[in-house]
Amino acid sequence: MVGRKTAQIAIHIKVQHEPDSMSTSHVILGDGIAGSSAAETIRESDADADITVVTEEGEALYNRILIKEFAKGKLPEAPVSIHEPGWYDERDIDLQLNTHVTGVDTDAKEVHTYDSGTIEYDKLLIATGGTPVQLPVENGDAEGIHQFWTFPDAREIRENAADAETGVVVGAGLLGIDLAAICGAQGVDAKYLMRGNRWWRYALSLDGAEIIHDALEDIGVEPVFESGLDHFEVDEGGHVESVVDSNGEAHPADFVGIAVGLDYNTEFLQGSAVEFEDGIFTDEHMRTNVEDIYAAGDITRYHDVILDDRTQNGAWGSAKEQGVTAGKNMAADEPTATFRYVPSYSITHFDFPFLSFGHPTIGDDHAERKYSDSEWRRLTFKDGKLVGGVLIGDLSQQSTFKKIIRQERPVGDQTDLLLEEDVDLDSLAAPAAE
Ligand SMILES: Cc1cc2nc3c(=O)[nH]c(=O)nc-3n(C[C@H](O)[C@H](O)[C@H](O)COP(=O)(O)OP(=O)(O)OC[C@H]3O[C@@H](n4cnc5c(N)ncnc54)[C@H](O)[C@@H]3O)c2cc1C
């Protein structure tokens, strides 16, 4: 695979894709769930369209959500794949693997690739997602240090974790906990370094986080609070040996997992007319500021019609839905579909369920309650409306809360009713919209 950071020069060796002049040429950058769903949707709407999907990965779409289970050693490879071999051919979708996009010329309507020439488009979808942030710390490129985004990452993590005795995980969020759970499942004696006094402090109070901390301890992972990464120490062979934390303490580790956020893959848009900053700006139809160019999935900073604000989301379900929305609108002459969706993200590593829904890290107010040692609920409000939350232990009210968000009900002053174990929609203030 060509490195994203180094491949800057587009080689214009040929016009590789020559569309049929009668049909619309749709080019999709990225074969993740957003790009693939868009391709499928376009084909369902337009039997004659030329559809090209370009990805720098060496394999077709797979289930990114399941690669953690693979890395734990629990799943064989096959269930992680999504499409049967032949899926793209059957739909007459031209899938170009191992193709790194280096630039987009919005005037000439061309995509430039590192080594596969130039691809012309009538309509373009950018669905290139993100890449894990690399921390610029001493020995940060030592062997045994893992970031986690792709299936090749998962294969390496699975193999390395299986051989490791000690581990350290950095990044107290939804991806970091996957790495911690992999350590637990693979029998690695691990420390989990966290800033502050708790896991995912932007969405959980200490009451909720303590349930997670206990569960981590139960799988053999020890949370270390008020900590963080300073640098790595390596052995003579260049393999990581220990992690020195921000307090100067060294934790032995022959396996390290880092998950401290994403850099969005917009490098190839530098100098183009497409507006982006920590993601590509789109409207609710997944259109960018440039005509005939759309974006979908993790890469977007989209206009959320429920929040009436620009926001961002990194979840499988919303990436898929955005791909479908973009695909419908690309296939139509006018935007026919609007992205109006309440995302959710679940964690299944423990013997109780966990779900975050909506946008639990934004808002100006919140309410929460602990129901038992493994049941807790937190709801987040903005301008008096529910915008998100976290459920631990009991997910039975998730559809009710998502409905309340979609309905834009003014419920901020009715937290007692919302924190009852079973929420009665009829007893709440009337909806503003559905
Ligand atoms: C380990 C892990 C666990 C997760 N667990 C969950 C979960 O439990 N629940 C949940 O909702 N979400 C989960 N997610 C997040 C979810 O997988 C993402 O939100 C979703 O996959 C985003 O899809 P996407 O299509 O927008 O981007 P991606 O899946 O990132 O796809 C983007 C594609 O574009 C390609 N690309 C990037 N730049 C270029 C370029 N210059 N040229 C060519 N190709 C390029 C990339 O290689 C990639 O194939 C998890 C993610 C990971 C990594």
XYZ file of C-alpha atoms and ligand atoms in Angstrom:
487
model
C 0.000 0.000 0.000
C 1.229 3.474 -0.794
C 1.725 5.629 2.313
C -0.850 8.437 2.451
C 1.579 10.901 3.919
C 4.267 10.382 1.313
C 2.343 9.901 -1.908
C 1.912 13.471 -3.071
C 2.739 13.315 -6.762
C 0.064 12.385 -9.221
C 1.299 10.671 -12.365
C -0.895 11.532 -15.321
C 0.017 8.533 -17.398
C -3.297 7.972 -19.129
C -6.996 8.534 -18.884
C -7.733 5.210 -17.329
C -11.479 5.307 -17.209
C -13.315 6.313 -20.360
C -16.988 6.550 -19.565
C -19.698 5.789 -22.047
C -20.699 9.246 -23.251
C -24.410 8.488 -22.769
C -24.179 7.378 -19.150
C -23.224 9.294 -16.019
C -19.825 8.472 -14.622
C -19.851 8.159 -10.813
C -16.480 7.888 -9.124
C -16.369 6.946 -5.438
C -13.230 7.418 -3.360
C -13.123 4.854 -0.562
C -14.617 1.364 -0.363
C -15.600 1.557 3.281
C -19.234 1.184 4.288
C -20.061 4.743 3.118
C -18.509 4.358 -0.345
C -19.774 0.845 -0.909
C -23.342 1.699 0.170
C -23.319 4.669 -2.181
C -22.168 2.492 -5.085
C -24.910 -0.045 -4.374
C -27.549 2.690 -4.113
C -26.489 4.339 -7.371
C -26.688 1.005 -9.166
C -30.176 0.354 -7.752
C -31.313 3.736 -9.119
C -29.483 3.766 -12.442
C -28.828 0.561 -14.367
C -26.707 2.382 -16.962
C -24.433 4.469 -14.762
C -20.687 3.944 -14.911
C -19.590 3.320 -11.323
C -15.950 3.207 -10.236
C -14.902 2.650 -6.629
C -11.288 3.458 -5.771
C -9.566 2.324 -2.589
C -5.991 2.187 -1.451
C -6.746 -0.946 0.522
C -5.834 -4.297 -1.004
C -9.176 -5.902 -0.237
C -12.836 -5.111 -0.823
C -15.156 -3.816 1.920
C -15.069 -5.806 5.151
C -16.809 -5.306 8.440
C -14.626 -2.867 10.351
C -16.780 -3.345 13.437
C -15.938 -7.051 13.567
C -12.179 -6.827 13.137
C -11.819 -6.345 16.912
C -13.449 -9.749 17.428
C -11.008 -11.181 14.910
C -8.099 -9.547 16.776
C -9.334 -11.057 20.033
C -8.818 -14.425 18.373
C -12.514 -15.219 18.355
C -13.524 -15.086 14.690
C -12.030 -16.684 11.599
C -11.446 -14.306 8.669
C -14.489 -15.230 6.579
C -17.282 -13.676 8.699
C -15.479 -10.326 8.613
C -15.964 -10.010 4.850
C -19.242 -8.460 3.731
C -19.758 -9.165 0.061
C -19.553 -12.475 -1.760
C -16.721 -12.617 -4.314
C -18.294 -11.370 -7.519
C -20.518 -8.781 -5.799
C -18.914 -5.854 -7.641
C -18.832 -7.648 -11.018
C -22.471 -8.663 -10.709
C -23.384 -5.000 -10.263
C -20.983 -3.848 -12.944
C -19.064 -1.770 -10.393
C -15.421 -1.258 -11.289
C -13.517 -1.754 -8.007
C -9.949 -0.473 -8.163
C -7.933 -1.823 -5.233
C -4.452 -0.624 -4.178
C -5.138 2.755 -5.767
C -4.084 5.761 -3.746
C -5.785 9.044 -4.656
C -3.417 12.014 -4.678
C -5.535 14.861 -6.024
C -8.855 16.056 -7.381
C -9.081 18.613 -10.188
C -12.557 20.043 -9.770
C -12.377 22.107 -12.992
C -11.296 19.249 -15.227
C -13.429 16.791 -13.180
C -10.545 14.387 -12.748
C -9.200 12.280 -9.923
C -5.455 11.769 -9.869
C -3.950 8.608 -8.452
C -0.412 7.790 -7.419
C 0.250 5.040 -9.921
C -2.943 4.268 -11.810
C -3.390 7.407 -13.857
C -6.296 9.811 -13.998
C -9.977 8.992 -13.654
C -12.641 11.289 -15.114
C -15.944 11.786 -13.323
C -19.310 13.421 -13.805
C -20.163 13.004 -10.124
C -17.702 12.332 -7.345
C -18.181 10.950 -3.840
C -15.435 11.361 -1.268
C -15.743 8.665 1.394
C -12.146 8.296 2.497
C -12.692 8.244 6.272
C -9.815 8.775 8.665
C -6.440 7.403 9.725
C -5.423 6.939 13.384
C -3.430 9.863 14.768
C 0.280 9.056 15.166
C 1.773 10.543 18.310
C 5.139 12.203 17.699
C 6.874 10.684 20.723
C 10.274 9.110 21.201
C 10.454 5.569 19.728
C 6.887 5.921 18.495
C 7.649 3.734 15.466
C 9.044 0.793 17.464
C 7.847 -2.713 16.735
C 4.980 -3.898 18.887
C 3.203 -0.504 18.864
C -0.162 -0.710 17.127
C -2.748 1.660 15.733
C -6.070 0.094 14.817
C -8.105 0.844 11.709
C -7.687 -1.787 8.995
C -7.943 -5.527 8.635
C -4.145 -5.792 8.159
C -3.833 -3.906 11.499
C -6.153 -6.480 13.091
C -4.111 -9.381 11.742
C -0.917 -7.920 13.215
C -2.595 -7.095 16.520
C -3.999 -10.612 16.795
C -0.595 -12.168 16.169
C 1.370 -9.791 18.431
C -1.126 -9.884 21.283
C -1.114 -13.677 21.211
C 2.677 -13.643 21.835
C 2.688 -10.759 24.327
C 2.810 -11.072 28.096
C 2.509 -7.419 29.077
C 0.690 -4.577 27.409
C -0.250 -0.912 27.588
C -3.221 0.782 25.946
C -3.432 4.550 25.468
C -6.649 6.368 24.499
C -9.667 6.344 26.804
C -12.360 6.279 24.147
C -14.441 3.897 22.050
C -11.490 2.538 20.035
C -9.068 2.392 22.955
C -11.423 0.123 24.858
C -11.379 -2.299 21.905
C -7.606 -2.573 22.270
C -7.989 -3.077 26.022
C -10.576 -5.816 25.417
C -8.233 -7.502 22.933
C -5.531 -7.561 25.627
C -8.063 -9.067 28.030
C -9.194 -11.719 25.562
C -5.619 -12.624 24.588
C -4.451 -12.936 28.201
C -2.093 -9.942 28.042
C -1.403 -8.449 31.473
C -2.253 -4.843 30.514
C -2.394 -1.324 31.899
C -4.823 1.184 30.389
C -3.494 4.749 30.687
C -6.139 7.458 30.941
C -6.062 11.195 31.307
C -8.208 12.397 34.198
C -9.980 10.101 36.620
C -12.089 8.012 34.247
C -12.708 6.340 30.904
C -14.439 8.462 28.156
C -14.677 11.475 30.418
C -16.423 13.545 27.728
C -19.528 11.335 27.912
C -19.439 9.571 31.279
C -19.367 10.738 34.878
C -17.359 8.794 37.439
C -20.488 6.855 38.440
C -20.919 5.444 34.946
C -17.222 5.052 34.242
C -16.686 3.010 37.413
C -18.853 0.263 35.928
C -16.462 0.159 32.964
C -13.375 0.294 35.216
C -14.611 -2.724 37.218
C -15.343 -4.594 33.999
C -11.829 -3.847 32.704
C -10.332 -5.190 35.932
C -12.460 -8.323 35.542
C -10.846 -9.049 32.159
C -7.342 -8.409 33.526
C -6.822 -4.812 32.362
C -5.826 -2.283 35.025
C -6.908 1.338 34.485
C -4.204 3.895 35.382
C -5.740 7.344 35.986
C -4.287 10.868 35.738
C -1.770 9.414 33.328
C -0.783 9.525 29.664
C 1.963 8.657 27.251
C 5.359 10.287 27.450
C 7.635 7.953 25.468
C 8.536 4.355 24.708
C 11.626 2.391 25.661
C 12.843 -0.221 23.206
C 15.132 -3.260 23.330
C 18.213 -3.748 21.131
C 16.092 -5.236 18.358
C 13.904 -2.114 18.206
C 10.900 -3.778 19.866
C 8.960 -1.849 22.474
C 9.884 -2.837 26.003
C 8.039 -0.355 28.177
C 5.831 2.693 28.130
C 6.922 5.645 30.233
C 3.869 7.585 31.307
C 3.469 11.300 31.872
C 4.285 10.846 35.569
C 7.624 9.224 34.724
C 6.523 5.710 35.631
C 7.644 2.907 33.289
C 5.107 0.161 32.528
C 6.551 -3.005 30.963
C 4.901 -3.712 27.621
C 5.685 -5.949 24.695
C 2.317 -5.004 23.184
C 1.091 -1.400 22.903
C -2.198 -0.183 21.472
C -2.746 3.511 20.754
C -6.119 5.060 19.881
C -6.067 8.809 20.361
C -8.254 10.021 17.513
C -8.413 10.247 13.737
C -6.784 12.409 11.099
C -9.281 12.825 8.266
C -8.051 11.736 4.837
C -8.332 15.054 3.013
C -4.695 15.489 1.985
C -5.539 15.000 -1.681
C -7.963 17.950 -1.516
C -5.241 20.465 -0.638
C -5.455 23.283 -3.168
C -8.826 22.117 -4.523
C -12.051 24.108 -4.266
C -13.627 21.634 -1.832
C -14.107 23.130 1.641
C -12.775 21.089 4.532
C -11.326 21.483 7.986
C -11.070 18.406 10.206
C -13.458 16.788 7.743
C -15.327 17.822 4.608
C -18.212 20.248 4.988
C -21.497 19.006 3.543
C -25.140 19.945 3.694
C -27.865 17.511 4.773
C -27.921 16.020 1.249
C -24.205 15.153 1.538
C -23.296 17.792 -1.067
C -20.038 19.663 -0.674
C -19.639 23.295 -1.717
C -18.536 22.140 -5.205
C -21.208 21.099 -7.669
C -21.296 17.341 -8.375
C -19.002 16.545 -5.478
C -20.457 14.756 -2.454
C -18.954 13.355 0.735
C -20.167 10.634 3.115
C -19.117 8.718 6.207
C -16.586 9.530 8.913
C -14.945 12.157 6.688
C -17.910 14.535 6.783
C -18.693 17.511 8.949
C -22.305 17.601 7.900
C -25.278 19.807 8.598
C -27.425 17.868 11.055
C -31.048 18.862 10.533
C -32.073 17.663 14.004
C -29.390 19.664 15.808
C -29.631 22.441 13.234
C -25.880 22.598 13.441
C -22.756 21.260 11.797
C -21.522 18.075 13.435
C -19.442 14.947 12.949
C -19.939 11.290 13.724
C -17.769 8.199 13.576
C -20.083 5.218 13.508
C -20.832 2.403 11.080
C -24.584 2.987 10.907
C -24.368 6.674 10.129
C -21.582 6.144 7.556
C -23.811 3.623 5.808
C -26.844 5.900 5.908
C -24.827 8.841 4.605
C -23.563 6.633 1.751
C -27.135 5.726 0.853
C -28.223 9.388 1.034
C -25.319 10.491 -1.152
C -25.945 7.646 -3.615
C -29.609 8.588 -4.027
C -28.788 12.224 -4.596
C -25.950 11.468 -7.010
C -28.262 9.286 -9.086
C -31.013 11.936 -9.149
C -30.838 15.317 -10.827
C -32.185 17.076 -7.740
C -31.418 16.157 -4.132
C -34.177 13.748 -3.164
C -32.763 12.347 0.071
C -31.932 14.067 3.359
C -29.679 12.662 6.075
C -31.811 12.766 9.208
C -30.478 10.089 11.498
C -29.732 9.373 15.156
C -26.523 7.333 15.311
C -25.555 4.826 17.958
C -22.463 2.856 18.917
C -22.423 -0.216 21.113
C -19.741 -2.028 23.066
C -20.089 -5.750 23.566
C -16.902 -6.637 25.420
C -18.417 -7.132 28.839
C -21.206 -9.169 30.377
C -23.501 -6.121 30.288
C -24.462 -4.061 27.231
C -23.278 -0.495 26.556
C -24.709 1.934 24.035
C -24.030 5.548 23.229
C -26.634 7.236 21.045
C -27.030 10.607 19.354
C -24.308 13.066 20.296
C -23.459 12.374 23.952
C -20.406 14.633 24.084
C -22.118 17.866 23.087
C -24.833 19.751 24.913
C -25.266 22.294 27.671
C -26.981 20.161 30.309
C -27.304 16.554 31.383
C -29.134 14.223 33.763
C -28.058 10.815 34.980
C -28.937 7.997 37.325
C -27.325 4.820 38.560
C -29.814 1.949 38.896
C -27.518 -0.854 40.096
C -23.852 -1.899 40.064
C -24.101 -2.497 36.320
C -26.928 -0.192 35.221
C -26.551 3.503 34.579
C -28.052 6.111 32.251
C -26.952 9.580 31.206
C -28.905 11.928 28.945
C -27.495 15.036 27.311
C -29.547 18.103 26.387
C -28.974 21.111 24.177
C -31.328 24.081 24.239
C -33.795 21.975 26.243
C -33.867 19.104 23.733
C -32.422 15.634 24.136
C -29.403 15.238 21.816
C -27.709 12.074 23.039
C -26.805 9.821 25.893
C -25.172 6.691 27.202
C -26.935 3.572 28.451
C -25.131 0.937 30.476
C -26.684 -2.355 31.487
C -30.215 -1.769 30.205
C -30.737 -0.741 26.577
C -34.495 -1.266 26.557
C -35.225 2.486 26.258
C -32.907 3.172 23.330
C -35.633 3.399 20.680
C -37.680 5.691 22.903
C -34.737 8.054 23.374
C -33.904 8.028 19.675
C -37.535 8.822 18.913
C -37.521 11.727 21.369
C -34.410 13.103 19.632
C -35.978 12.720 16.181
C -39.148 14.406 17.400
C -37.147 17.332 18.799
C -39.295 17.326 21.939
C -38.588 20.058 24.501
C -37.958 17.649 27.399
C -35.019 19.258 29.204
C -37.169 20.119 32.231
C -38.643 16.610 32.488
C -35.561 14.693 33.523
C -37.335 12.794 36.332
C -39.659 11.209 33.780
C -36.764 10.489 31.403
C -34.790 8.763 34.130
C -37.601 6.409 35.072
C -36.722 2.839 34.151
C -39.559 2.748 31.584
C -40.132 6.085 29.903
C -43.757 6.884 29.054
C -43.721 8.978 25.885
C -47.302 10.113 26.428
C -46.410 11.796 29.707
C -43.782 14.011 28.051
C -44.180 17.357 26.332
C -45.565 17.105 22.801
C -43.159 16.594 19.900
C -42.082 19.504 17.716
C -41.363 17.323 14.682
C -41.137 13.690 13.535
C -11.482 -1.251 15.268
C -12.720 -0.464 14.984
C -13.884 -0.758 15.665
C -15.037 -0.032 15.429
N -16.174 -0.374 16.095
C -17.323 0.258 15.815
C -18.542 -0.121 16.446
O -18.572 -1.025 17.274
N -19.675 0.550 16.114
C -19.675 1.556 15.196
O -20.731 2.124 14.909
N -18.520 1.955 14.585
C -17.363 1.328 14.876
N -16.200 1.716 14.273
C -16.217 2.898 13.384
C -16.725 2.508 12.008
O -16.050 1.369 11.559
C -16.509 3.694 11.072
O -17.317 4.749 11.536
C -16.891 3.362 9.635
O -16.205 2.219 9.179
C -16.588 4.547 8.725
O -16.831 4.182 7.412
P -16.339 5.088 6.209
O -16.776 4.367 4.977
O -16.760 6.475 6.414
O -14.739 5.120 6.308
P -13.663 3.944 6.276
O -14.249 2.648 6.704
O -12.485 4.436 7.033
O -13.306 3.784 4.732
C -12.550 4.750 4.055
C -11.779 4.065 2.948
O -11.135 5.051 2.132
C -9.816 4.607 1.858
N -8.961 5.771 1.578
C -8.582 6.754 2.423
N -7.784 7.650 1.799
C -7.633 7.221 0.535
C -6.921 7.703 -0.590
N -6.203 8.829 -0.553
N -6.977 6.986 -1.738
C -7.724 5.845 -1.821
N -8.421 5.340 -0.784
C -8.376 6.030 0.379
C -9.397 3.904 3.130
O -8.315 3.058 2.924
C -10.690 3.154 3.492
O -10.760 1.925 2.844
C -15.022 1.019 14.492
C -13.834 1.335 13.815
C -12.694 0.589 14.052
C -11.432 0.916 13.318
